[in-house]
Amino acid sequence: MQEKSLLSLAYGAAFTGGNSNVAFTELDALTPRLQAADAWLRSNAAQGKEGFGWMDLPRRNVDNVQAMARWLATRESIVQVGIGGSALGNLMLHSALLPPCWNELPSSKRNAPRFFMADNVDSAENRAIWSLINPESTAIVVVSKSGSTAETAANFLFFWEKLRDTLGEAPARERVVVVTDKEKGILRPFVEEIGCKSLILPEDVGGRFSVLSCVGLLSAWALGIDCKELLQGANELDVLLGRTPSILENPAWILAGLNFLHMNKGRNINVLMPYADPLERFGEWFAQLWGESLGKGGKGSTPVRALGAVDQHSQIQLYTSGPDDKFYTILTVEQGKGDIAMPAAPERAFEKLSYLYGKSMDALRNFEAEATAAALHKVGRPVVSLSIPTLDPHRLGALIQFYEYVTAVTGYLMNINPFDQPGVEQGKNYTYGLMGRSGFESDAQEVRALSAKIGERIASF
Ligand code: PA5
C-alpha cells in the first residue's frame, strides 16, 4: 500500500473553554474506552451486524457498480431520485471532485452526463428537471434503502409516469436503475415486475453511512470520478485507524474524544467550517451523519454547517462573542486546484490593495481559516484545525471514512446506538398515516391528536 499523507489535526487550542475547560489529561484517559470502541466496531462489522457494514465498504467488490456506471456514463443526463442518505453523499462527492457548474459546462468539457437530484418533494423542481432533460438519453436512478420513503416514492412516481408516457413502457424500463434493499420495501417487487436494472444496497449498511456503497459510487463513477481511489483512500485510513495503540497517535480518537468531553461540558453544538467551496456539501453530508447518528435518548450534539470564508461575514460574530456552547472544526485544503494569483491593478484608487497583488487566492482563503481559528482561540473557544493536503478522490475517501468513524466512536462514548434513527422513522410513519397508507391508521390517529394540541392556540395577523 502506498502511504500518502491523508489528513492532520491540530488540536492545541481544544482545551480552552472558560470556566468549564476540558483538560488534556481527560482526553488522554479515554484511550481504553476508544480501544474498546474500535474493537466493538470491528467485531460487529466482521459479523455482518446491521449498521456496521460501512467499515468494510472500502474492501468490498464493486465491479457490478462499475459496470452499471459504464452504461450510465453513456447517457446525456442522470436524474437521481432519493433523499437523506440516498442523496447527500452523491451531492457531496460530485461537488467535491467535479468542476463547479457541472451541468452548465459544454459537453466537450464534461465528457460525462449532467446530473440532477430530485430529493425534496417539490412540484416546481420536478417539472423543471423534466423540462431540462431529453427523456430518450436520460437515466432515472431511484435510490432508497427502505424502498418506501414517501418523498422518494412521490418523485419517482412522477418521473416514471413521464418517462413511460413519453417513450412507452419497454424503452422507459431500460432507462431506470433501482438501488434498494435485496428484499425490503416496494422497489424490489417493482424491479421484479418490470425487469429494470438494479443494484442491491448492502443490508448491513445504514442510509447515512452508505456513500461508499453503490449509493454514492454509481453516479460518481458515471460522472468520471475515480472511485477506486476513493475506496483506496478510505481503506488506507481504516488501516491506520486500526493500528494505533494510544489516543495521541489517532486523530479520529482525538476528535471523537474532544467532541464527547466538550459535549459533557455543555458544548453540544458541533460547528464544521470547511474553507473550500467544493466541501460545502461535505458539511451537509456531515450534518446528517452527525445529527441523525448521535441525537438519541435526550443526548446529542447539534451539527452546524458553516462555510469559510463566507460565514466569517455571517456567523463569526456569534461564534466569538455569543454563548460558549460550541466546539469548532476548521477544515482546510492546503493545495487547491488552478489557483489564481491576484493581478496588480493600475488604478491609483486601488493602491491600498497592493497587499493582495501577486498573492494567491488559496493563500488568502487559508490565511482566513488561520485567522478564524486564532480569533476563536483568543476568546477561549475550543477549536481544532483539520487539514487535507489536496482535495482528490484518495483524500476525500479517507476523510469520509474518518468522519464516519469519528461519529460511530462518539456514539459509543455516549453510550447510544449510532446506527438507528427512531425519530426519522416516527416522522415517516406519521406521514404514511396522514396520507392514508394502509397499516398506519394508528399513526394517523396519534398525529392528528398531537396536531390538535399544536392548534389549540393560534395567533394570526
Ligand atoms: O440514514 C438514514 O437511514 C435516513 O436518513 C435515510 O437515509 C433517509 O430517510 C432516506 O431513506 P431511504 O434511503 O430508505 O429512502
Short mmCIF file of C-alpha atoms and ligand atoms in Angstrom, two decimals:
data_model
loop_
_atom_site.label_atom_id
_atom_site.label_comp_id
_atom_site.label_asym_id
_atom_site.label_seq_id
_atom_site.Cartn_x
_atom_site.Cartn_y
_atom_site.Cartn_z
CA MET A 1 0.00 0.00 0.00
CA GLN A 2 1.28 3.42 -0.92
CA GLU A 3 1.49 5.60 2.17
CA LYS A 4 0.36 9.17 1.47
CA SER A 5 -0.35 11.93 3.90
CA LEU A 6 -4.12 11.84 4.31
CA LEU A 7 -5.08 14.43 6.88
CA SER A 8 -3.80 16.09 10.02
CA LEU A 9 -5.48 17.54 13.08
CA ALA A 10 -4.07 20.48 15.05
CA TYR A 11 -5.74 20.40 18.45
CA GLY A 12 -3.63 22.54 20.76
CA ALA A 13 -6.49 25.03 21.16
CA ALA A 14 -9.09 22.42 22.11
CA PHE A 15 -8.54 22.68 25.83
CA THR A 16 -9.62 26.24 26.43
CA GLY A 17 -13.21 26.69 27.36
CA GLY A 18 -13.65 29.38 30.00
CA ASN A 19 -14.88 28.00 33.32
CA SER A 20 -15.53 24.54 32.05
CA ASN A 21 -12.25 23.57 30.42
CA VAL A 22 -11.58 20.15 29.05
CA ALA A 23 -8.19 19.07 30.38
CA PHE A 24 -5.63 17.25 28.26
CA THR A 25 -5.48 14.51 30.90
CA GLU A 26 -9.22 13.85 30.47
CA LEU A 27 -8.63 13.24 26.78
CA ASP A 28 -5.64 11.03 27.40
CA ALA A 29 -7.64 8.97 29.89
CA LEU A 30 -10.13 7.97 27.18
CA THR A 31 -7.67 5.58 25.46
CA PRO A 32 -9.09 2.33 26.91
CA ARG A 33 -12.66 3.30 26.00
CA LEU A 34 -11.59 4.23 22.50
CA GLN A 35 -9.77 0.93 22.10
CA ALA A 36 -12.98 -0.79 23.20
CA ALA A 37 -14.97 1.30 20.68
CA ASP A 38 -12.65 0.25 17.86
CA ALA A 39 -12.91 -3.41 18.85
CA TRP A 40 -16.71 -3.11 19.07
CA LEU A 41 -16.92 -1.65 15.56
CA ARG A 42 -14.56 -4.17 14.01
CA SER A 43 -16.04 -7.27 15.58
CA ASN A 44 -19.61 -6.28 14.70
CA ALA A 45 -18.60 -5.38 11.16
CA ALA A 46 -16.89 -8.76 10.78
CA GLN A 47 -20.09 -10.48 11.92
CA GLY A 48 -22.13 -8.55 9.35
CA LYS A 49 -24.29 -6.89 12.04
CA GLU A 50 -26.81 -4.36 10.77
CA GLY A 51 -25.42 -0.84 10.74
CA PHE A 52 -21.74 -1.80 10.95
CA GLY A 53 -21.15 -2.69 7.29
CA TRP A 54 -19.80 0.76 6.33
CA MET A 55 -16.49 -0.18 7.94
CA ASP A 56 -15.93 -2.85 5.30
CA LEU A 57 -17.16 -0.91 2.28
CA PRO A 58 -13.67 0.12 1.14
CA ARG A 59 -12.77 -3.55 0.69
CA ARG A 60 -15.94 -4.88 -0.95
CA ASN A 61 -16.17 -5.88 -4.58
CA VAL A 62 -17.89 -3.17 -6.58
CA ASP A 63 -17.34 -4.49 -10.11
CA ASN A 64 -21.11 -4.65 -10.69
CA VAL A 65 -21.42 -0.97 -9.70
CA GLN A 66 -18.63 -0.01 -12.09
CA ALA A 67 -20.25 -1.99 -14.90
CA MET A 68 -23.59 -0.26 -14.31
CA ALA A 69 -21.82 3.11 -14.15
CA ARG A 70 -20.23 2.45 -17.55
CA TRP A 71 -23.70 2.23 -19.06
CA LEU A 72 -24.90 5.25 -17.09
CA ALA A 73 -21.94 7.25 -18.38
CA THR A 74 -23.29 6.91 -21.92
CA ARG A 75 -26.41 8.89 -21.01
CA GLU A 76 -26.73 12.61 -21.61
CA SER A 77 -28.38 13.17 -18.21
CA ILE A 78 -28.91 11.28 -14.98
CA VAL A 79 -31.81 12.07 -12.67
CA GLN A 80 -31.37 10.57 -9.23
CA VAL A 81 -34.42 10.25 -7.03
CA GLY A 82 -33.63 9.79 -3.32
CA ILE A 83 -33.40 11.72 -0.08
CA GLY A 84 -31.19 11.93 3.03
CA GLY A 85 -28.58 9.20 2.94
CA SER A 86 -29.77 8.31 -0.55
CA ALA A 87 -28.89 11.76 -1.90
CA LEU A 88 -26.49 13.76 0.27
CA GLY A 89 -23.47 11.53 -0.33
CA ASN A 90 -23.85 11.80 -4.11
CA LEU A 91 -24.08 15.58 -3.95
CA MET A 92 -21.08 15.70 -1.63
CA LEU A 93 -18.88 13.56 -3.92
CA HIS A 94 -19.83 15.45 -7.05
CA SER A 95 -19.31 18.91 -5.66
CA ALA A 96 -16.01 17.94 -4.03
CA LEU A 97 -14.47 16.27 -7.05
CA LEU A 98 -16.09 17.64 -10.20
CA PRO A 99 -15.56 21.09 -11.65
CA PRO A 100 -18.00 23.76 -10.45
CA CYS A 101 -21.15 24.47 -12.50
CA TRP A 102 -21.03 20.89 -13.83
CA ASN A 103 -24.36 20.89 -15.63
CA GLU A 104 -23.63 24.20 -17.32
CA LEU A 105 -20.31 23.06 -18.80
CA PRO A 106 -20.37 22.32 -22.53
CA SER A 107 -20.43 18.55 -23.09
CA SER A 108 -16.93 18.72 -24.62
CA LYS A 109 -15.60 19.86 -21.24
CA ARG A 110 -17.67 17.42 -19.23
CA ASN A 111 -17.40 14.21 -21.20
CA ALA A 112 -19.97 12.73 -18.85
CA PRO A 113 -23.70 13.16 -18.17
CA ARG A 114 -25.35 16.09 -16.48
CA PHE A 115 -26.71 15.22 -13.05
CA PHE A 116 -29.97 16.24 -11.38
CA MET A 117 -31.09 15.31 -7.88
CA ALA A 118 -34.79 15.07 -7.10
CA ASP A 119 -34.71 14.81 -3.32
CA ASN A 120 -37.30 17.11 -1.80
CA VAL A 121 -40.94 16.84 -2.79
CA ASP A 122 -41.29 19.94 -4.87
CA SER A 123 -43.55 20.04 -7.89
CA ALA A 124 -41.84 23.03 -9.49
CA GLU A 125 -38.42 21.48 -9.18
CA ASN A 126 -39.53 18.13 -10.58
CA ARG A 127 -41.18 19.86 -13.53
CA ALA A 128 -38.07 21.98 -14.08
CA ILE A 129 -35.82 18.91 -14.13
CA TRP A 130 -38.16 17.17 -16.56
CA SER A 131 -38.11 20.20 -18.84
CA LEU A 132 -34.31 20.23 -18.91
CA ILE A 133 -33.73 16.63 -19.92
CA ASN A 134 -34.17 14.65 -23.07
CA PRO A 135 -36.02 11.50 -21.89
CA GLU A 136 -34.56 9.48 -24.74
CA SER A 137 -30.99 9.91 -23.47
CA THR A 138 -31.66 10.11 -19.73
CA ALA A 139 -31.43 7.53 -16.97
CA ILE A 140 -33.59 7.72 -13.87
CA VAL A 141 -31.81 6.27 -10.85
CA VAL A 142 -34.06 5.74 -7.85
CA VAL A 143 -32.28 5.09 -4.56
CA SER A 144 -33.94 4.05 -1.32
CA LYS A 145 -32.60 1.74 1.35
CA SER A 146 -36.03 1.09 2.83
CA GLY A 147 -37.70 1.20 -0.56
CA SER A 148 -40.68 3.01 0.89
CA THR A 149 -39.77 6.63 1.75
CA ALA A 150 -42.71 8.84 0.77
CA GLU A 151 -40.68 11.67 -0.81
CA THR A 152 -38.72 9.26 -2.99
CA ALA A 153 -41.84 7.31 -3.90
CA ALA A 154 -43.68 10.52 -4.86
CA ASN A 155 -40.85 11.85 -7.00
CA PHE A 156 -40.28 8.50 -8.67
CA LEU A 157 -43.99 8.12 -9.48
CA PHE A 158 -43.75 11.48 -11.27
CA PHE A 159 -40.64 10.67 -13.33
CA TRP A 160 -41.64 7.08 -14.06
CA GLU A 161 -45.03 8.12 -15.42
CA LYS A 162 -43.49 10.87 -17.56
CA LEU A 163 -40.88 8.50 -18.94
CA ARG A 164 -43.39 5.72 -19.63
CA ASP A 165 -45.86 8.09 -21.27
CA THR A 166 -43.20 9.71 -23.43
CA LEU A 167 -41.26 6.65 -24.54
CA GLY A 168 -43.54 3.69 -23.94
CA GLU A 169 -43.12 1.01 -21.26
CA ALA A 170 -40.23 -1.03 -22.71
CA PRO A 171 -37.89 1.87 -23.59
CA ALA A 172 -38.77 3.56 -20.28
CA ARG A 173 -37.87 0.44 -18.32
CA GLU A 174 -34.44 0.32 -19.99
CA ARG A 175 -33.71 3.79 -18.66
CA VAL A 176 -34.43 3.06 -14.99
CA VAL A 177 -31.98 1.83 -12.36
CA VAL A 178 -33.25 0.90 -8.90
CA VAL A 179 -30.87 0.86 -5.95
CA THR A 180 -32.53 -0.69 -2.92
CA ASP A 181 -32.50 -3.46 -0.34
CA LYS A 182 -32.47 -7.01 -1.62
CA GLU A 183 -35.98 -7.68 -0.33
CA LYS A 184 -37.48 -4.92 1.87
CA GLY A 185 -39.81 -2.24 0.54
CA ILE A 186 -41.78 -1.79 -2.64
CA LEU A 187 -38.95 -1.09 -5.05
CA ARG A 188 -37.61 -4.66 -5.18
CA PRO A 189 -41.01 -6.06 -6.24
CA PHE A 190 -41.14 -3.21 -8.81
CA VAL A 191 -37.81 -4.39 -10.26
CA GLU A 192 -39.14 -7.92 -10.46
CA GLU A 193 -42.41 -6.77 -12.02
CA ILE A 194 -40.98 -4.62 -14.78
CA GLY A 195 -37.50 -6.13 -15.14
CA CYS A 196 -35.43 -2.94 -14.96
CA LYS A 197 -31.77 -2.62 -13.99
CA SER A 198 -31.00 -2.75 -10.31
CA LEU A 199 -28.31 -2.87 -7.66
CA ILE A 200 -28.57 -4.22 -4.13
CA LEU A 201 -27.89 -1.85 -1.29
CA PRO A 202 -25.97 -3.86 1.32
CA GLU A 203 -28.21 -4.90 4.20
CA ASP A 204 -25.67 -4.12 6.91
CA VAL A 205 -25.10 -0.51 5.77
CA GLY A 206 -27.35 2.31 7.01
CA GLY A 207 -28.52 5.16 4.75
CA ARG A 208 -26.27 7.93 6.06
CA PHE A 209 -23.24 5.60 6.09
CA SER A 210 -23.80 4.38 2.53
CA VAL A 211 -21.87 6.85 0.40
CA LEU A 212 -19.05 4.40 -0.30
CA SER A 213 -21.52 1.71 -1.40
CA CYS A 214 -23.40 1.57 -4.72
CA VAL A 215 -25.49 4.50 -3.42
CA GLY A 216 -22.68 7.04 -3.80
CA LEU A 217 -20.36 5.22 -6.18
CA LEU A 218 -22.80 4.68 -9.04
CA SER A 219 -23.33 8.30 -10.04
CA ALA A 220 -19.80 9.31 -9.05
CA TRP A 221 -18.28 6.69 -11.34
CA ALA A 222 -20.65 7.56 -14.17
CA LEU A 223 -19.57 11.19 -13.88
CA GLY A 224 -15.92 10.26 -14.16
CA ILE A 225 -14.80 10.23 -10.51
CA ASP A 226 -12.09 7.69 -9.75
CA CYS A 227 -13.99 5.54 -7.26
CA LYS A 228 -11.18 3.01 -6.90
CA GLU A 229 -9.03 5.81 -5.47
CA LEU A 230 -11.89 6.91 -3.24
CA LEU A 231 -12.11 3.40 -1.80
CA GLN A 232 -8.35 3.03 -1.55
CA GLY A 233 -8.14 6.27 0.43
CA ALA A 234 -10.90 5.07 2.76
CA ASN A 235 -9.18 1.71 3.18
CA GLU A 236 -5.81 3.29 3.88
CA LEU A 237 -7.38 5.46 6.57
CA ASP A 238 -9.14 2.46 8.07
CA VAL A 239 -5.88 0.50 8.26
CA LEU A 240 -4.24 3.43 10.05
CA LEU A 241 -7.16 3.71 12.49
CA GLY A 242 -6.84 0.07 13.45
CA ARG A 243 -3.13 0.35 14.12
CA THR A 244 -2.88 2.97 16.83
CA PRO A 245 -2.42 1.93 20.43
CA SER A 246 -2.98 5.32 22.07
CA ILE A 247 -5.25 8.28 21.57
CA LEU A 248 -2.43 10.70 20.87
CA GLU A 249 -1.50 8.87 17.68
CA ASN A 250 -5.03 8.77 16.36
CA PRO A 251 -6.66 11.98 15.07
CA ALA A 252 -10.08 10.28 14.88
CA TRP A 253 -9.96 9.24 18.51
CA ILE A 254 -8.83 12.73 19.46
CA LEU A 255 -11.68 14.37 17.57
CA ALA A 256 -14.28 11.94 18.92
CA GLY A 257 -12.88 12.29 22.45
CA LEU A 258 -12.84 16.08 22.30
CA ASN A 259 -16.38 16.24 20.97
CA PHE A 260 -17.56 13.89 23.69
CA LEU A 261 -15.80 15.75 26.52
CA HIS A 262 -16.95 19.17 25.33
CA MET A 263 -20.48 17.85 24.91
CA ASN A 264 -20.40 16.81 28.55
CA LYS A 265 -19.38 20.34 29.49
CA GLY A 266 -22.36 21.84 27.71
CA ARG A 267 -20.81 22.45 24.27
CA ASN A 268 -23.29 20.33 22.43
CA ILE A 269 -23.10 22.22 19.15
CA ASN A 270 -20.52 20.98 16.66
CA VAL A 271 -19.58 23.54 14.02
CA LEU A 272 -17.81 22.20 10.94
CA MET A 273 -16.42 25.03 8.85
CA PRO A 274 -14.65 24.00 5.67
CA TYR A 275 -12.69 26.72 3.93
CA ALA A 276 -13.27 25.37 0.42
CA ASP A 277 -16.36 25.73 -1.74
CA PRO A 278 -16.12 22.14 -3.02
CA LEU A 279 -16.53 20.99 0.59
CA GLU A 280 -19.73 22.92 1.28
CA ARG A 281 -21.78 19.80 0.52
CA PHE A 282 -19.44 17.81 2.73
CA GLY A 283 -20.86 19.90 5.57
CA GLU A 284 -24.40 18.91 4.60
CA TRP A 285 -23.50 15.25 4.39
CA PHE A 286 -21.73 15.52 7.76
CA ALA A 287 -24.74 17.23 9.34
CA GLN A 288 -26.98 14.26 8.59
CA LEU A 289 -24.33 11.78 9.70
CA TRP A 290 -23.68 13.54 12.99
CA GLY A 291 -27.20 14.71 13.84
CA GLU A 292 -29.06 11.53 13.00
CA SER A 293 -26.44 9.19 14.46
CA LEU A 294 -25.96 10.93 17.79
CA GLY A 295 -29.29 12.57 18.63
CA LYS A 296 -30.73 9.84 20.85
CA GLY A 297 -32.26 9.47 24.31
CA GLY A 298 -32.05 13.16 25.19
CA LYS A 299 -28.35 13.27 24.25
CA GLY A 300 -26.66 14.57 21.15
CA SER A 301 -24.79 17.41 19.60
CA THR A 302 -26.26 19.72 17.01
CA PRO A 303 -24.26 19.85 13.79
CA VAL A 304 -23.83 23.30 12.30
CA ARG A 305 -22.58 23.61 8.76
CA ALA A 306 -20.70 26.79 8.06
CA LEU A 307 -18.57 27.76 5.08
CA GLY A 308 -15.38 29.78 5.23
CA ALA A 309 -14.82 32.50 4.32
CA VAL A 310 -18.50 33.27 3.58
CA ASP A 311 -19.66 32.68 7.15
CA GLN A 312 -16.97 34.93 8.56
CA HIS A 313 -19.31 37.62 7.32
CA SER A 314 -22.34 35.97 8.84
CA GLN A 315 -21.59 33.76 11.87
CA ILE A 316 -18.21 34.64 13.36
CA GLN A 317 -19.64 37.43 15.49
CA LEU A 318 -21.84 34.82 17.18
CA TYR A 319 -19.05 32.27 17.38
CA THR A 320 -16.58 34.62 19.05
CA SER A 321 -18.92 36.64 21.27
CA GLY A 322 -22.06 34.56 21.70
CA PRO A 323 -22.63 31.71 24.15
CA ASP A 324 -19.78 29.29 24.80
CA ASP A 325 -21.78 26.27 23.71
CA LYS A 326 -19.92 25.17 20.57
CA PHE A 327 -16.96 23.06 19.52
CA TYR A 328 -15.37 24.18 16.25
CA THR A 329 -13.59 22.32 13.47
CA ILE A 330 -11.95 24.40 10.77
CA LEU A 331 -11.34 22.24 7.71
CA THR A 332 -8.83 23.33 5.09
CA VAL A 333 -7.32 22.06 1.86
CA GLU A 334 -3.64 23.01 1.75
CA GLN A 335 -3.24 22.97 -2.01
CA GLY A 336 -6.19 23.98 -4.19
CA LYS A 337 -6.57 23.41 -7.91
CA GLY A 338 -5.87 26.06 -10.54
CA ASP A 339 -5.06 28.78 -8.05
CA ILE A 340 -5.40 32.41 -9.19
CA ALA A 341 -2.69 34.95 -8.42
CA MET A 342 -4.37 38.29 -7.83
CA PRO A 343 -3.35 40.77 -10.51
CA ALA A 344 -1.87 44.18 -9.77
CA ALA A 345 -4.25 46.93 -10.84
CA PRO A 346 -3.03 50.18 -12.46
CA GLU A 347 -5.74 52.37 -10.84
CA ARG A 348 -4.50 54.72 -8.10
CA ALA A 349 -7.71 54.09 -6.20
CA PHE A 350 -6.57 50.51 -5.66
CA GLU A 351 -3.14 51.36 -4.22
CA LYS A 352 -4.24 50.23 -0.78
CA LEU A 353 -4.96 46.82 -2.26
CA SER A 354 -1.32 46.28 -3.19
CA TYR A 355 -1.01 43.84 -0.27
CA LEU A 356 -3.05 41.47 -2.45
CA TYR A 357 -1.10 41.89 -5.70
CA GLY A 358 0.60 38.73 -6.86
CA LYS A 359 -0.69 36.77 -3.88
CA SER A 360 -2.63 33.57 -4.31
CA MET A 361 -6.38 33.21 -3.69
CA ASP A 362 -5.75 29.87 -1.98
CA ALA A 363 -3.29 31.57 0.36
CA LEU A 364 -5.85 34.27 1.16
CA ARG A 365 -8.51 31.69 1.99
CA ASN A 366 -6.14 29.60 4.10
CA PHE A 367 -4.94 32.70 5.99
CA GLU A 368 -8.59 33.48 6.67
CA ALA A 369 -9.04 29.98 8.10
CA GLU A 370 -5.99 30.52 10.30
CA ALA A 371 -7.29 33.92 11.36
CA THR A 372 -10.68 32.47 12.32
CA ALA A 373 -9.13 29.67 14.37
CA ALA A 374 -6.89 32.21 16.12
CA ALA A 375 -9.81 34.57 16.79
CA LEU A 376 -11.78 31.73 18.36
CA HIS A 377 -8.80 30.63 20.43
CA LYS A 378 -8.18 34.19 21.61
CA VAL A 379 -11.59 34.27 23.25
CA GLY A 380 -11.22 30.80 24.73
CA ARG A 381 -13.47 28.88 22.35
CA PRO A 382 -12.38 25.28 21.72
CA VAL A 383 -11.23 24.93 18.12
CA VAL A 384 -9.34 22.34 16.11
CA SER A 385 -7.93 22.63 12.61
CA LEU A 386 -8.26 19.65 10.32
CA SER A 387 -6.40 19.81 7.04
CA ILE A 388 -6.00 17.67 3.98
CA PRO A 389 -3.12 18.18 1.53
CA THR A 390 -5.29 18.29 -1.61
CA LEU A 391 -8.88 17.50 -2.47
CA ASP A 392 -8.60 14.37 -4.60
CA PRO A 393 -10.54 11.08 -4.57
CA HIS A 394 -7.94 9.40 -2.35
CA ARG A 395 -8.03 12.10 0.34
CA LEU A 396 -11.79 12.51 0.13
CA GLY A 397 -12.28 8.76 0.60
CA ALA A 398 -10.08 8.95 3.67
CA LEU A 399 -11.96 11.97 5.01
CA ILE A 400 -15.31 10.20 4.58
CA GLN A 401 -14.11 7.09 6.41
CA PHE A 402 -12.58 9.34 9.08
CA TYR A 403 -15.85 11.20 9.78
CA GLU A 404 -17.95 8.03 9.74
CA TYR A 405 -15.56 6.51 12.26
CA VAL A 406 -15.44 9.65 14.44
CA THR A 407 -19.25 9.67 14.51
CA ALA A 408 -19.58 5.99 15.36
CA VAL A 409 -16.92 6.18 18.08
CA THR A 410 -18.51 9.29 19.59
CA GLY A 411 -21.78 7.35 19.73
CA TYR A 412 -20.03 4.55 21.58
CA LEU A 413 -18.59 7.01 24.12
CA MET A 414 -22.07 8.48 24.58
CA ASN A 415 -23.47 5.01 25.15
CA ILE A 416 -26.07 5.31 22.39
CA ASN A 417 -26.67 3.33 19.20
CA PRO A 418 -25.28 5.50 16.37
CA PHE A 419 -26.81 3.30 13.68
CA ASP A 420 -30.56 3.58 14.20
CA GLN A 421 -32.90 6.53 13.58
CA PRO A 422 -36.16 6.04 15.50
CA GLY A 423 -37.00 9.75 15.21
CA VAL A 424 -36.79 9.63 11.42
CA GLU A 425 -38.95 6.51 11.30
CA GLN A 426 -41.57 8.19 13.51
CA GLY A 427 -41.91 11.09 11.09
CA LYS A 428 -42.13 8.70 8.15
CA ASN A 429 -44.89 6.68 9.85
CA TYR A 430 -46.93 9.79 10.70
CA THR A 431 -46.66 10.89 7.07
CA TYR A 432 -47.84 7.49 5.85
CA GLY A 433 -50.77 7.71 8.26
CA LEU A 434 -51.73 11.22 7.16
CA MET A 435 -51.52 10.23 3.51
CA GLY A 436 -53.88 7.30 4.16
CA ARG A 437 -51.45 4.42 3.73
CA SER A 438 -52.99 1.21 4.95
CA GLY A 439 -51.44 -0.23 8.12
CA PHE A 440 -50.67 3.22 9.50
CA GLU A 441 -54.15 4.09 10.86
CA SER A 442 -52.99 4.34 14.49
CA ASP A 443 -50.15 6.66 13.42
CA ALA A 444 -52.75 8.84 11.68
CA GLN A 445 -54.81 8.98 14.86
CA GLU A 446 -51.82 9.78 17.02
CA VAL A 447 -50.50 12.52 14.74
CA ARG A 448 -53.97 14.11 14.48
CA ALA A 449 -54.26 14.22 18.27
CA LEU A 450 -50.84 15.83 18.54
CA SER A 451 -51.67 18.32 15.78
CA ALA A 452 -54.88 19.24 17.59
CA LYS A 453 -52.81 20.17 20.64
CA ILE A 454 -50.47 22.28 18.49
CA GLY A 455 -53.51 24.01 17.02
CA GLU A 456 -55.14 24.70 20.40
CA ARG A 457 -53.69 28.20 20.49
CA ILE A 458 -53.31 30.19 17.31
CA ALA A 459 -52.24 33.77 16.78
CA SER A 460 -52.60 35.30 13.35
CA PHE A 461 -52.24 38.62 11.62
O1 PA5 B 1 -29.83 7.49 7.42
C1 PA5 B 1 -30.97 7.13 7.23
O2 PA5 B 1 -31.31 5.95 7.40
C2 PA5 B 1 -32.07 8.06 6.72
O3 PA5 B 1 -31.81 9.38 6.89
C3 PA5 B 1 -32.31 7.76 5.25
O4 PA5 B 1 -31.13 7.96 4.51
C4 PA5 B 1 -33.43 8.60 4.64
O5 PA5 B 1 -34.55 8.62 5.48
C5 PA5 B 1 -33.84 8.02 3.29
O6 PA5 B 1 -34.25 6.70 3.46
P1 PA5 B 1 -34.32 5.65 2.30
O7 PA5 B 1 -32.97 5.51 1.69
O8 PA5 B 1 -34.74 4.40 2.99
O9 PA5 B 1 -35.34 6.13 1.32
#
